[in-house]
Coordinates of N, CA and C in Angstrom, one line a residue:
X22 N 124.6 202.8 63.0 CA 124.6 202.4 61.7 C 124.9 203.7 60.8
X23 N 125.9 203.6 59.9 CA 126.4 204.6 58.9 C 125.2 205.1 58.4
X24 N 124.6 206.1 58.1 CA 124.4 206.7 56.9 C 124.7 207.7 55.6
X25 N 124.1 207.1 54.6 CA 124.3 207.8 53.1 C 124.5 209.4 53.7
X26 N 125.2 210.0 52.6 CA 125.0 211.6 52.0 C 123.1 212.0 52.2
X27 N 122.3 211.1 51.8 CA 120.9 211.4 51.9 C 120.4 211.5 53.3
X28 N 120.5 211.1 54.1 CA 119.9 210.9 55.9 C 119.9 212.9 55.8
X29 N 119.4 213.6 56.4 CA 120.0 214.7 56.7 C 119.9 214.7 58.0
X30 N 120.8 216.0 58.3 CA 121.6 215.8 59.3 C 120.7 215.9 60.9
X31 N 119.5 216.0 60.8 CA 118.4 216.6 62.1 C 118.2 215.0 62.2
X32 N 118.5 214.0 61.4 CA 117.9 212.7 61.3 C 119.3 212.1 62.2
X33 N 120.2 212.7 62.2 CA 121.8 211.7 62.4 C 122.1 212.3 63.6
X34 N 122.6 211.8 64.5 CA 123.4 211.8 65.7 C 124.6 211.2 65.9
X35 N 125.6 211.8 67.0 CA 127.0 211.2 67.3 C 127.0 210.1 68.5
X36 N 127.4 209.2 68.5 CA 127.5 207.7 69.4 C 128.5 208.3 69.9
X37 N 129.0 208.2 71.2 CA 130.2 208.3 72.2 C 130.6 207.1 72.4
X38 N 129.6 205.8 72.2 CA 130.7 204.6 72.5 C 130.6 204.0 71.4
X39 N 130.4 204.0 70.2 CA 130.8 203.6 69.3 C 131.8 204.3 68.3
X40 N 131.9 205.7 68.7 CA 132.5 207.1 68.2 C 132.1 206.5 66.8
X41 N 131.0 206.9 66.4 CA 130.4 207.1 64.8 C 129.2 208.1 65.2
X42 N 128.9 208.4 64.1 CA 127.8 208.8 63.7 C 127.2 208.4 62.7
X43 N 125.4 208.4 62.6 CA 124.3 208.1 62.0 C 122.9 207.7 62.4
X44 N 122.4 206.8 62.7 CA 121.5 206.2 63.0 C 122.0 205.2 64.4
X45 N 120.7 204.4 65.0 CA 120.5 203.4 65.9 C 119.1 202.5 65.5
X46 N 119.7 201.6 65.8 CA 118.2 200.4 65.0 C 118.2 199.8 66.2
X47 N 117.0 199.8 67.3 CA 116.7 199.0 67.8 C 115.3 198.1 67.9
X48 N 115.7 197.0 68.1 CA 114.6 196.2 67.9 C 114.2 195.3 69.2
X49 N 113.2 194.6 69.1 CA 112.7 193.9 70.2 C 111.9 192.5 69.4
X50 N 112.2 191.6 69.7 CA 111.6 190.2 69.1 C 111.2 189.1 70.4
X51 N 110.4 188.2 69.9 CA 110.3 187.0 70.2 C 111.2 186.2 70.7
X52 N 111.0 184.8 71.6 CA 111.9 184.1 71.6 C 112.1 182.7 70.2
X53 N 111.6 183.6 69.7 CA 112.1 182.9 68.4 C 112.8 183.5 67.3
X54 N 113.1 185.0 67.8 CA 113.9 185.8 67.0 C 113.0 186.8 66.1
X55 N 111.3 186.1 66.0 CA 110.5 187.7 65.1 C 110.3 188.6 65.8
X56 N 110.3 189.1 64.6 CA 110.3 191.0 65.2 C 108.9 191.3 65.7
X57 N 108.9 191.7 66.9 CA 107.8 192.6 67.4 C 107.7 193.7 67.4
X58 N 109.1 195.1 66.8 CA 108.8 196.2 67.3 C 110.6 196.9 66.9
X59 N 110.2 197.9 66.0 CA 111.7 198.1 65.3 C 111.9 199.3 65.5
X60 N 112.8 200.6 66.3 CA 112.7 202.0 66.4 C 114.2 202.3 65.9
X61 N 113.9 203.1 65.1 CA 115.0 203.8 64.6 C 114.9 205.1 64.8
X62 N 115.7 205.8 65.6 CA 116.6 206.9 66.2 C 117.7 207.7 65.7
X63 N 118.2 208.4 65.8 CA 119.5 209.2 65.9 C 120.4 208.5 66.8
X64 N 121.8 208.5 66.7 CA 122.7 207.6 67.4 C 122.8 208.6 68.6
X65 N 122.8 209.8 68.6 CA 122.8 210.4 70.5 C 121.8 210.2 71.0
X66 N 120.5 209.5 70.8 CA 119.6 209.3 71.7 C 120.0 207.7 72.8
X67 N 119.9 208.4 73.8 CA 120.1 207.7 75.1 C 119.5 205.5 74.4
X68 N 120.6 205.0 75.0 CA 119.5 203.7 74.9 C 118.2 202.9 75.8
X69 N 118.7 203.7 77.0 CA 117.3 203.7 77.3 C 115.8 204.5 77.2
X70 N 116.6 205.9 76.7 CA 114.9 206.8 76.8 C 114.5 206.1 75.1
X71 N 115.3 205.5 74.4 CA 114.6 204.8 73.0 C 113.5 203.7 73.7
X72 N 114.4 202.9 74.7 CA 113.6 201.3 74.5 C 112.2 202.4 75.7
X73 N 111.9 203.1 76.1 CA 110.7 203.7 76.7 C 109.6 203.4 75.8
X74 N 110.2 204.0 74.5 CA 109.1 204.4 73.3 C 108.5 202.8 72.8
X75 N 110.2 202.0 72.7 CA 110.3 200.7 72.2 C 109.0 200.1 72.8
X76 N 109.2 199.9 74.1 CA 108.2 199.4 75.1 C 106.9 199.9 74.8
X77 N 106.7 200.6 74.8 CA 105.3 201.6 74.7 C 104.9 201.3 73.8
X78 N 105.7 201.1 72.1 CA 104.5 200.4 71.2 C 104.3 199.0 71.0
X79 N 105.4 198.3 71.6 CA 105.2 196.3 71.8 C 104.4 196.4 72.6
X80 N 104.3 197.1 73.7 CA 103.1 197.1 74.2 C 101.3 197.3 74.1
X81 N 101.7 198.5 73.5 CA 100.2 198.6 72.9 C 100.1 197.2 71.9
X82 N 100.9 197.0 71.1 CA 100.4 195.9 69.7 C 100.2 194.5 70.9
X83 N 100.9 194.3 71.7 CA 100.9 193.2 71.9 C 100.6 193.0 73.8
X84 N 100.0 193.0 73.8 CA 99.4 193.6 75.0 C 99.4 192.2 76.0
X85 N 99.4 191.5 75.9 CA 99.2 189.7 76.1 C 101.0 189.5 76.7
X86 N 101.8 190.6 76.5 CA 103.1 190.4 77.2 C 103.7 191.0 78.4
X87 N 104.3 190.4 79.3 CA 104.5 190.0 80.3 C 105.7 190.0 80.9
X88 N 106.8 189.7 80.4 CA 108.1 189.4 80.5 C 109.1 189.9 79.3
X89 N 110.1 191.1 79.6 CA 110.8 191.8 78.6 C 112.5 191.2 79.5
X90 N 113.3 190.7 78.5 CA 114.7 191.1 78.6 C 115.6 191.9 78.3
X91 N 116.5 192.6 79.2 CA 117.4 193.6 78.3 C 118.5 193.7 78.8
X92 N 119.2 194.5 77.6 CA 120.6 194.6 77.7 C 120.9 195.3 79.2
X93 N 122.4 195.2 79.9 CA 122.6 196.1 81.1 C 122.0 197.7 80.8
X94 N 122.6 198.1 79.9 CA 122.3 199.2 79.1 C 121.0 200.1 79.3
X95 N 120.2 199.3 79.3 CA 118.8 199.4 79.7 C 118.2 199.9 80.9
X96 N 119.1 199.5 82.3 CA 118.7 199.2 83.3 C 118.3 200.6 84.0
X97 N 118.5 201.8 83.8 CA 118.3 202.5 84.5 C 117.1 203.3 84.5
X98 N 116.3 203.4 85.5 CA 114.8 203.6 85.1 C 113.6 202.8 84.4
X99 N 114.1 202.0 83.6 CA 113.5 201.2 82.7 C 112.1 199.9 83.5
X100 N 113.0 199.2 84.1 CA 112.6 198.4 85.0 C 111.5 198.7 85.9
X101 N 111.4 200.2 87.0 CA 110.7 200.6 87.3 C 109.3 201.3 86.6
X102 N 109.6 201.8 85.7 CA 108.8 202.4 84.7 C 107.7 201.5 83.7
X103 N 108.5 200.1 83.6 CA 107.5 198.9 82.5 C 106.8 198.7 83.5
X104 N 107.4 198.4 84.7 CA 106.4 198.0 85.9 C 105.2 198.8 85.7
X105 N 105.4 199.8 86.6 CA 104.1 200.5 86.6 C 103.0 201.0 85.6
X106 N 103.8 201.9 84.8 CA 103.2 202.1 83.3 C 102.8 200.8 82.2
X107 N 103.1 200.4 82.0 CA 103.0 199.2 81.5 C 102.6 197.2 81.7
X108 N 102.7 197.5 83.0 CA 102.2 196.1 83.6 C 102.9 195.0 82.9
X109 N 104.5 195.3 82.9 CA 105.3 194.4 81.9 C 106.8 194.6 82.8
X110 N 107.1 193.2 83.0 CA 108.4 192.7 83.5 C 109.2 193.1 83.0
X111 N 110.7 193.8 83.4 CA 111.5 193.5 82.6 C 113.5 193.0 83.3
X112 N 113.7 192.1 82.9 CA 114.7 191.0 83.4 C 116.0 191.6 82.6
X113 N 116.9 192.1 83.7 CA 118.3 192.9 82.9 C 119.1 191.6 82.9
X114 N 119.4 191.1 81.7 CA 120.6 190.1 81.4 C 121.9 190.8 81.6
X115 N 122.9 190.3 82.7 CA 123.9 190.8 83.0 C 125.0 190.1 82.7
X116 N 126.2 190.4 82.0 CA 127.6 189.4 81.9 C 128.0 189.0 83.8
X117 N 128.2 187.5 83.5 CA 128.3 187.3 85.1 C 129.4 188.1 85.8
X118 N 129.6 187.5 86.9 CA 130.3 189.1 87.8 C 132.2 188.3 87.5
X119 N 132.8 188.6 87.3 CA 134.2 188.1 87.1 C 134.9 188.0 85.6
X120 N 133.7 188.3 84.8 CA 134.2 187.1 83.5 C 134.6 189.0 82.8
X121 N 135.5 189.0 82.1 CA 135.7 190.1 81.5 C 136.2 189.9 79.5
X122 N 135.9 188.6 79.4 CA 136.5 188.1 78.2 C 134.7 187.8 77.4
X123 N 134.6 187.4 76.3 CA 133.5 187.4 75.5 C 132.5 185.9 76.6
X124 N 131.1 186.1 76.6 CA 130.6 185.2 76.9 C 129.3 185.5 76.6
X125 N 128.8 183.8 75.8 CA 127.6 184.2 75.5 C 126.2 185.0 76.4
X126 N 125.7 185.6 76.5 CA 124.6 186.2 77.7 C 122.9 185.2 77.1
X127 N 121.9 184.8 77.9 CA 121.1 184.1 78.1 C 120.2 184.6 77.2
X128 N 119.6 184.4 76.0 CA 118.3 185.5 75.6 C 119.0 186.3 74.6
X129 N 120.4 187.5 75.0 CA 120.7 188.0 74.4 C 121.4 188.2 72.7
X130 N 121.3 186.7 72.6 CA 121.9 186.2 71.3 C 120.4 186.2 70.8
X131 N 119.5 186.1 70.9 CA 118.8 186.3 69.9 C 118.2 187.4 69.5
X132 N 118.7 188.3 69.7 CA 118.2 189.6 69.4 C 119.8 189.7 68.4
X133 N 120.7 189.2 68.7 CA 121.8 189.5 67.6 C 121.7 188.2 66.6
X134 N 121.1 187.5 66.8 CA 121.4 186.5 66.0 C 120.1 187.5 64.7
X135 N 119.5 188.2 65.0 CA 117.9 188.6 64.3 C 118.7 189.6 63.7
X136 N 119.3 190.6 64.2 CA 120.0 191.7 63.9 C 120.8 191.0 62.2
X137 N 121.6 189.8 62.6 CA 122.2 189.2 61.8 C 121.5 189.1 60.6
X138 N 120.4 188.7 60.6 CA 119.4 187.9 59.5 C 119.1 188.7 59.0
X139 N 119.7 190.5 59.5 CA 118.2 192.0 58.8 C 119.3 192.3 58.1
X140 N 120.7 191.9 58.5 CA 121.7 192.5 57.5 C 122.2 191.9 56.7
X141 N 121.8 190.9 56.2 CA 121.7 189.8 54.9 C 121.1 190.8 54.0
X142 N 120.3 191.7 54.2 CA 119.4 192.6 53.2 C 120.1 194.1 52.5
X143 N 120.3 193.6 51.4 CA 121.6 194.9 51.5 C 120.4 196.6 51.7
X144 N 119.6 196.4 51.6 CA 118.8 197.8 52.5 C 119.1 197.8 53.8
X145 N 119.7 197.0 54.6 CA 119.4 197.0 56.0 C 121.0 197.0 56.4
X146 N 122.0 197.2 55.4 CA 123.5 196.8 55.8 C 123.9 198.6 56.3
X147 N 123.4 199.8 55.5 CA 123.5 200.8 55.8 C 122.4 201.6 55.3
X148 N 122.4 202.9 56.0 CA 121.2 203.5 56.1 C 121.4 204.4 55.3
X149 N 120.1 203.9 53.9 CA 120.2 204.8 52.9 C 118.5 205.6 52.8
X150 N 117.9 205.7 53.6 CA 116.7 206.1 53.8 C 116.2 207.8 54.2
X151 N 116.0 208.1 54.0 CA 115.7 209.8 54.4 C 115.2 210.0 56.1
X152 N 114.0 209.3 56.2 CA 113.4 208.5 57.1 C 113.2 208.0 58.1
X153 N 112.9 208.1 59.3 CA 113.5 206.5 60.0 C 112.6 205.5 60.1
X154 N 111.6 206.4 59.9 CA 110.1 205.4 59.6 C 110.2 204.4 58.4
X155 N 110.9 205.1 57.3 CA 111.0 204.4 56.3 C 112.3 202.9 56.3
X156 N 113.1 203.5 56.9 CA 113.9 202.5 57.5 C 113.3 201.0 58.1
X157 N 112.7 201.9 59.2 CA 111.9 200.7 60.0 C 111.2 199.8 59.1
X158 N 110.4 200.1 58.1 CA 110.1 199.8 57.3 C 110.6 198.4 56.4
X159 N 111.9 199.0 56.2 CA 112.5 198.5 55.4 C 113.4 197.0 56.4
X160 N 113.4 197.1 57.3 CA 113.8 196.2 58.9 C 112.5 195.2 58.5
X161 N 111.6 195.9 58.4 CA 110.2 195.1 58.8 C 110.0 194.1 57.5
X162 N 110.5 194.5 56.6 CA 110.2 194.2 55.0 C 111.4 192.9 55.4
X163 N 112.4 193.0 55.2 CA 113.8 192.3 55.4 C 113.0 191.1 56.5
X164 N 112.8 191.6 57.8 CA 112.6 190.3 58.6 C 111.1 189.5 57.9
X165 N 110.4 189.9 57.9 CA 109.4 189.4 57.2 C 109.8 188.1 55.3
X166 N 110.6 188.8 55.2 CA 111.6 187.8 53.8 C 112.1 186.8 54.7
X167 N 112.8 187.1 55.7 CA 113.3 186.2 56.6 C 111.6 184.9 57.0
X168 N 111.4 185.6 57.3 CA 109.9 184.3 58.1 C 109.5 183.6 57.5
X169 N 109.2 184.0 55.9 CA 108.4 183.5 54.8 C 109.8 182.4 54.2
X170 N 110.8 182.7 54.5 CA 112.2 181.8 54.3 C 111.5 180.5 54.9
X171 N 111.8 180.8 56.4 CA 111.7 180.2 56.9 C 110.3 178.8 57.1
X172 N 109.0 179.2 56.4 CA 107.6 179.0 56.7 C 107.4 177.8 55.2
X173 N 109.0 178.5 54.8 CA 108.7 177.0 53.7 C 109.7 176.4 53.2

């Protein structure tokens, strides 16, 4: 995710596969699409040593969980590590083996369909925060507008 002139620069990192720089928003939700757990990063931080951290606080908050899905992206180390440390499954959704053209993946549309709903909030479309806490924040504020949408 872009950020403003404001982010400074110890806050921003360079992506290699997105070739940008700024931030990374990752989140972790429900199978209903709420958010459980929102970490924002520098974009050179690895995607898996984030979802470590990711894991580590859904876990503490929500301890009662059992079963994690993730992107391929994820897979390395990850899997072994929720196991042990964590006493928490976690299921790599993989594009099937042949298909090289767009296909929906099982689970994984709802973490984008959520993504979708955070950037309906023009705070959440780019990263104008100093922050990343405050960001997260600001994810948390946005989906929560979302639920209370939704609750009536």
């Amino acid at each position: 995710m872009r950020g403003v002139d404001t982010v400074s620069r110890a806050w921003r990192g360079w992506d290699h596969g997105t070739k940008g720089s700024g931030r990374k928003r990752r989140i972790a939700v429900d199978v209903l699409g709420l958010v459980l757990g929102v970490l924002v990063t520098p974009a050179d931080v690895r995607d898996r040593d984030a979802a470590r951290t990711l894991l580590a606080r859904i876990a503490a908050a929500h301890w009662m969980l059992r079963l994690v899905w993730a992107d391929a992206g994820y897979a390395d180390g990850l899997v072994e590590g929720a196991a042990t440390r964590l006493r928490t499954a976690v299921a790599i959704v993989r594009t099937p083996p042949g298909r090289s053209t767009f296909v929906v993946l099982p689970r994984r549309w709802v973490v984008e369909r959520t993504l979708a709903w955070t950037n309906k909030h023009r705070r959440c479309v780019c990263d104008y925060e100093r922050l990343p806490a405050h960001h997260e924040a600001m994810v948390l504020w946005a989906t929560t507008g979302h639920m209370l949408t939704r609750l009536t």
